[in-house]
Amino acid sequence: MPDTLICSYMCGIVGYIGRRQAYPILIGGLHRLEYRGYDSAGVALIGDDGALNVYKTRGKVEALEHFAASKDLSGCVGIAHTRWATHGEPNDVNAHPHVSQSGDIAIIHNGTIENYHVLKEALLAHGYSFRSETDTEVLVQLIDYIGQTNGCSLFEAVQEATRQIVGAYAIAVIDRKEPDRIVAARRSSPLVIGIGDGEYFLASDATPIVEYTDRVVYLNDDEIAVLECGKPLHVVNTKANAESRIDIQRLKMSISELEKGGYPHFMLKEIFEQPKTVGDCISGRVAADGRSVVLSGLVENRERFMAAGRIIIVACGTSWHAGLIGKQLIEEFCRIPVDVEYASEFRYRNPVVHPDDILIAISQSGETADTLAALELAKSKGAFVFGICNVVGASIPRATDSGCYIHVGPEIGVASTKAFTGQVTVLAMMALALGRMKGTVDDDKFTRVACQLRDMPSLISKVLKLDGRIRELSKIFTYAHNFLYLGRGYNYPTALEGALKLKEISYIHAEGYPAAEMKHGPIALIDNEMPTVVIATADSIYDKTVSNIQQVKARGGRVMAIVTEGDTTASEIADYAIEIPEVCECLSPLLTSIPLQLLAYYIAVNKGRDVDQPRNLAKSVTVE
Ligand code: F6R
């Protein structure tokens, strides 16, 4: 592929057709989807006069609103897009929608067309010229070409074009000559259709749709949908060449979940939601007396789990950190060996996967391309694949044999917080339930841990009361250029997670390390300028962690320690201490991670960072 290609990898797409004015609905939808990308945005409308009006600009959705404010925004049919650029600079020309040479057809696209180069050559030979360097413009010209040469409808042209393209796509297409329809199609990129009263909504996920209707259809791979005002939804599976059955599902989301609810940022709201989200996650699963834990995904696949020779966890980023905690939980309670792999590494080697292996894919969005590919690979090698996801109906839960939702509601801040604690909670419940099935956990221990899980919402509420203290401490550390985070055992992954949170939203370099590894290299970095955050809660290796704090202090380092209430040793040696309630070691990350989330948040705010939309990042990483 030449370097100049501008792909449309990770984006948010939205569409509307009905009796209302489309523009406000589209802009509202783009704001909801902005977490998926915020480099450029655009909209295409079939105006009241029948013209195809396209407005697009570099920058966030707000920039598009300014740009379009004085333009003709009429029309009841439209599509819109917000983009996260992976190749090349985001600019006005490369922004979506892209328009065919004829000026009739506009397209928005999330995904990447791998054979765009061959198609472009062919179209150039047929007299087409290109304004942008995008794969998407090739696709719209192809649709235009097929339509013109075959004299066929927009639906037929899109159908034929999808047969010719290789790659991933979710697209929405409108044609000035067929002003009463939107044609949409998907392969490997998500697309949801909302069914209103004589109107249709279309989006990358349900968040732009929920305020208008709770009836949705999730398009499957290789399906093409025709959305026509006042007519039934028409969906065809191109591969099977057959009408698809329309499976209408009810959304359980509420609009308040999509608003900041008085908080300055979604991230802060989501941090403070954790007592509720962890409560929702355990609700109906952990018995009030702590004597049982029931996860239907486990119960239904009991034989498979009982026979598992090994569990492989694949995930990326924060979800991978949760996976590292999951490994310790499952090994401790179930005595099944667990490997935790970066999905992006696993998928590109030739891993040994046995038919009695279980692969667990952890993903908040359920759309992460590497995690999806890793699970497909394990599936092709005969493993049973299980998902731990948040977004209901996303690609990963649909591709797995079974799974367990974390039920924490929409996570909109780009930095993951409540999803992490939801994932760890599910993994803890899995370890308990599977340990009970296998007889590898005694009843006393089971009940003790299950009761603490049951009490977790109130324990988390107690930790959140430290908010003011952490905000004060953040001021001391705001201007550091590097941070070290140390933890051991269950809290080594928490140290990694704390460092990741700080990096991604404050742009301060931070490293997470197993505390004992510090003396094998990182100790050379210690000085008065680099704060060290140490998780030193009362656990089986507390004394060792205290020694690590002493090693930092002996070299002039400044230490902030997360300790257990009543601690005297670590808190005395450290410069600053944050006390959290006592909890068993295996559940401690559910509490220790929270001060680290708050610390990263306040440091980022002190530095004036765009906390919910940090530079260069996007929430749903559908790119390889
Ligand atoms: C960090 C963060 C990312 C995600 C990663 C995986 O705060 O959000 O590291 O954890 O991109 O995303 P999911 O869980 O959606 O697969």
PDB file of N, CA and C and ligand atoms in Angstrom, residues 316-320 362-368 371 396 411 414-416 423 497 500-501 504 618-621, ligand 1:
ATOM      1  N   CYS A 316      -6.514  -6.048  25.025  1.00  0.00           N
ATOM      2  CA  CYS A 316      -5.584  -4.937  24.762  1.00  0.00           C
ATOM      3  C   CYS A 316      -5.745  -3.906  25.887  1.00  0.00           C
ATOM      4  N   GLY A 317      -4.682  -3.147  26.115  1.00  0.00           N
ATOM      5  CA  GLY A 317      -4.742  -1.986  27.004  1.00  0.00           C
ATOM      6  C   GLY A 317      -5.266  -2.312  28.398  1.00  0.00           C
ATOM      7  N   THR A 318      -6.203  -1.489  28.829  1.00  0.00           N
ATOM      8  CA  THR A 318      -6.784  -1.666  30.156  1.00  0.00           C
ATOM      9  C   THR A 318      -7.413  -3.049  30.322  1.00  0.00           C
ATOM     10  N   SER A 319      -8.046  -3.528  29.281  1.00  0.00           N
ATOM     11  CA  SER A 319      -8.685  -4.851  29.371  1.00  0.00           C
ATOM     12  C   SER A 319      -7.631  -5.938  29.581  1.00  0.00           C
ATOM     13  N   TRP A 320      -6.444  -5.719  29.015  1.00  0.00           N
ATOM     14  CA  TRP A 320      -5.345  -6.669  29.212  1.00  0.00           C
ATOM     15  C   TRP A 320      -4.902  -6.632  30.683  1.00  0.00           C
ATOM     16  N   ILE A 362     -11.408 -10.265  26.424  1.00  0.00           N
ATOM     17  CA  ILE A 362     -11.948  -9.188  27.267  1.00  0.00           C
ATOM     18  C   ILE A 362     -11.920  -7.901  26.463  1.00  0.00           C
ATOM     19  N   SER A 363     -13.060  -7.235  26.364  1.00  0.00           N
ATOM     20  CA  SER A 363     -13.114  -5.989  25.595  1.00  0.00           C
ATOM     21  C   SER A 363     -14.303  -5.152  26.030  1.00  0.00           C
ATOM     22  N   GLN A 364     -14.045  -3.932  26.460  1.00  0.00           N
ATOM     23  CA  GLN A 364     -15.147  -3.041  26.821  1.00  0.00           C
ATOM     24  C   GLN A 364     -16.056  -2.830  25.614  1.00  0.00           C
ATOM     25  N   SER A 365     -15.436  -2.378  24.514  1.00  0.00           N
ATOM     26  CA  SER A 365     -16.229  -2.000  23.331  1.00  0.00           C
ATOM     27  C   SER A 365     -16.792  -3.209  22.611  1.00  0.00           C
ATOM     28  N   GLY A 366     -16.075  -4.324  22.716  1.00  0.00           N
ATOM     29  CA  GLY A 366     -16.469  -5.507  21.942  1.00  0.00           C
ATOM     30  C   GLY A 366     -16.157  -5.360  20.465  1.00  0.00           C
ATOM     31  N   GLU A 367     -15.384  -4.346  20.120  1.00  0.00           N
ATOM     32  CA  GLU A 367     -15.098  -4.089  18.700  1.00  0.00           C
ATOM     33  C   GLU A 367     -13.601  -4.063  18.397  1.00  0.00           C
ATOM     34  N   THR A 368     -12.753  -4.212  19.404  1.00  0.00           N
ATOM     35  CA  THR A 368     -11.313  -4.058  19.169  1.00  0.00           C
ATOM     36  C   THR A 368     -10.835  -5.089  18.147  1.00  0.00           C
ATOM     37  N   THR A 371      -8.443  -7.964  19.193  1.00  0.00           N
ATOM     38  CA  THR A 371      -9.066  -8.943  20.097  1.00  0.00           C
ATOM     39  C   THR A 371     -10.021  -9.840  19.310  1.00  0.00           C
ATOM     40  N   ILE A 396     -17.581  -8.674  19.180  1.00  0.00           N
ATOM     41  CA  ILE A 396     -16.951  -9.765  19.944  1.00  0.00           C
ATOM     42  C   ILE A 396     -18.000 -10.645  20.632  1.00  0.00           C
ATOM     43  N   GLU A 411     -19.573   3.519  28.443  1.00  0.00           N
ATOM     44  CA  GLU A 411     -18.360   4.201  28.921  1.00  0.00           C
ATOM     45  C   GLU A 411     -17.941   5.150  27.801  1.00  0.00           C
ATOM     46  N   VAL A 414     -12.654   8.459  27.079  1.00  0.00           N
ATOM     47  CA  VAL A 414     -11.759   7.568  26.339  1.00  0.00           C
ATOM     48  C   VAL A 414     -10.933   6.697  27.295  1.00  0.00           C
ATOM     49  N   ALA A 415     -10.545   7.254  28.435  1.00  0.00           N
ATOM     50  CA  ALA A 415      -9.795   6.454  29.406  1.00  0.00           C
ATOM     51  C   ALA A 415     -10.757   5.531  30.151  1.00  0.00           C
ATOM     52  N   SER A 416     -10.480   4.270  30.090  1.00  0.00           N
ATOM     53  CA  SER A 416     -11.383   3.283  30.677  1.00  0.00           C
ATOM     54  C   SER A 416     -11.251   3.260  32.197  1.00  0.00           C
ATOM     55  N   GLN A 423     -14.748  -5.470  34.602  1.00  0.00           N
ATOM     56  CA  GLN A 423     -14.064  -6.669  34.089  1.00  0.00           C
ATOM     57  C   GLN A 423     -13.459  -7.479  35.236  1.00  0.00           C
ATOM     58  N   GLU A 497      -1.967  -0.305  35.230  1.00  0.00           N
ATOM     59  CA  GLU A 497      -3.180   0.437  34.872  1.00  0.00           C
ATOM     60  C   GLU A 497      -3.078   1.896  35.325  1.00  0.00           C
ATOM     61  N   LEU A 500      -0.873   3.676  32.917  1.00  0.00           N
ATOM     62  CA  LEU A 500      -1.548   3.895  31.619  1.00  0.00           C
ATOM     63  C   LEU A 500      -2.538   5.063  31.718  1.00  0.00           C
ATOM     64  N   LYS A 501      -3.298   5.102  32.811  1.00  0.00           N
ATOM     65  CA  LYS A 501      -4.276   6.196  32.976  1.00  0.00           C
ATOM     66  C   LYS A 501      -3.561   7.537  32.927  1.00  0.00           C
ATOM     67  N   GLU A 504      -2.159   8.386  29.285  1.00  0.00           N
ATOM     68  CA  GLU A 504      -3.085   8.671  28.191  1.00  0.00           C
ATOM     69  C   GLU A 504      -3.838   9.989  28.351  1.00  0.00           C
ATOM     70  N   ALA A 618      -8.604   7.085  20.419  1.00  0.00           N
ATOM     71  CA  ALA A 618     -10.030   6.891  20.150  1.00  0.00           C
ATOM     72  C   ALA A 618     -10.480   5.724  20.999  1.00  0.00           C
ATOM     73  N   LYS A 619     -11.746   5.693  21.285  1.00  0.00           N
ATOM     74  CA  LYS A 619     -12.223   4.697  22.247  1.00  0.00           C
ATOM     75  C   LYS A 619     -12.298   3.292  21.664  1.00  0.00           C
ATOM     76  N   SER A 620     -12.770   3.205  20.446  1.00  0.00           N
ATOM     77  CA  SER A 620     -13.021   1.897  19.876  1.00  0.00           C
ATOM     78  C   SER A 620     -11.927   1.637  18.843  1.00  0.00           C
ATOM     79  N   VAL A 621     -10.959   0.804  19.175  1.00  0.00           N
ATOM     80  CA  VAL A 621      -9.799   0.671  18.295  1.00  0.00           C
ATOM     81  C   VAL A 621     -10.049  -0.440  17.277  1.00  0.00           C
TER      82      VAL A 621
HETATM   83  C1  F6R B   1      -7.235   2.749  28.177  1.00  0.00           C
HETATM   84  C2  F6R B   1      -8.150   2.201  27.204  1.00  0.00           C
HETATM   85  C3  F6R B   1      -7.604   1.278  26.175  1.00  0.00           C
HETATM   86  C4  F6R B   1      -8.583   0.112  25.971  1.00  0.00           C
HETATM   87  C5  F6R B   1      -8.118  -0.758  24.797  1.00  0.00           C
HETATM   88  C6  F6R B   1      -9.003  -1.967  24.620  1.00  0.00           C
HETATM   89  O1  F6R B   1      -7.901   3.576  29.077  1.00  0.00           O
HETATM   90  O2  F6R B   1      -9.310   2.487  27.213  1.00  0.00           O
HETATM   91  O3  F6R B   1      -6.338   0.824  26.502  1.00  0.00           O
HETATM   92  O4  F6R B   1      -8.634  -0.630  27.147  1.00  0.00           O
HETATM   93  O5  F6R B   1      -8.121  -0.001  23.634  1.00  0.00           O
HETATM   94  O6  F6R B   1     -10.315  -1.573  24.372  1.00  0.00           O
HETATM   95  P1  F6R B   1     -11.510  -2.579  24.539  1.00  0.00           P
HETATM   96  O7  F6R B   1     -11.599  -2.931  25.969  1.00  0.00           O
HETATM   97  O8  F6R B   1     -12.711  -1.832  24.043  1.00  0.00           O
HETATM   98  O9  F6R B   1     -11.197  -3.795  23.710  1.00  0.00           O
END
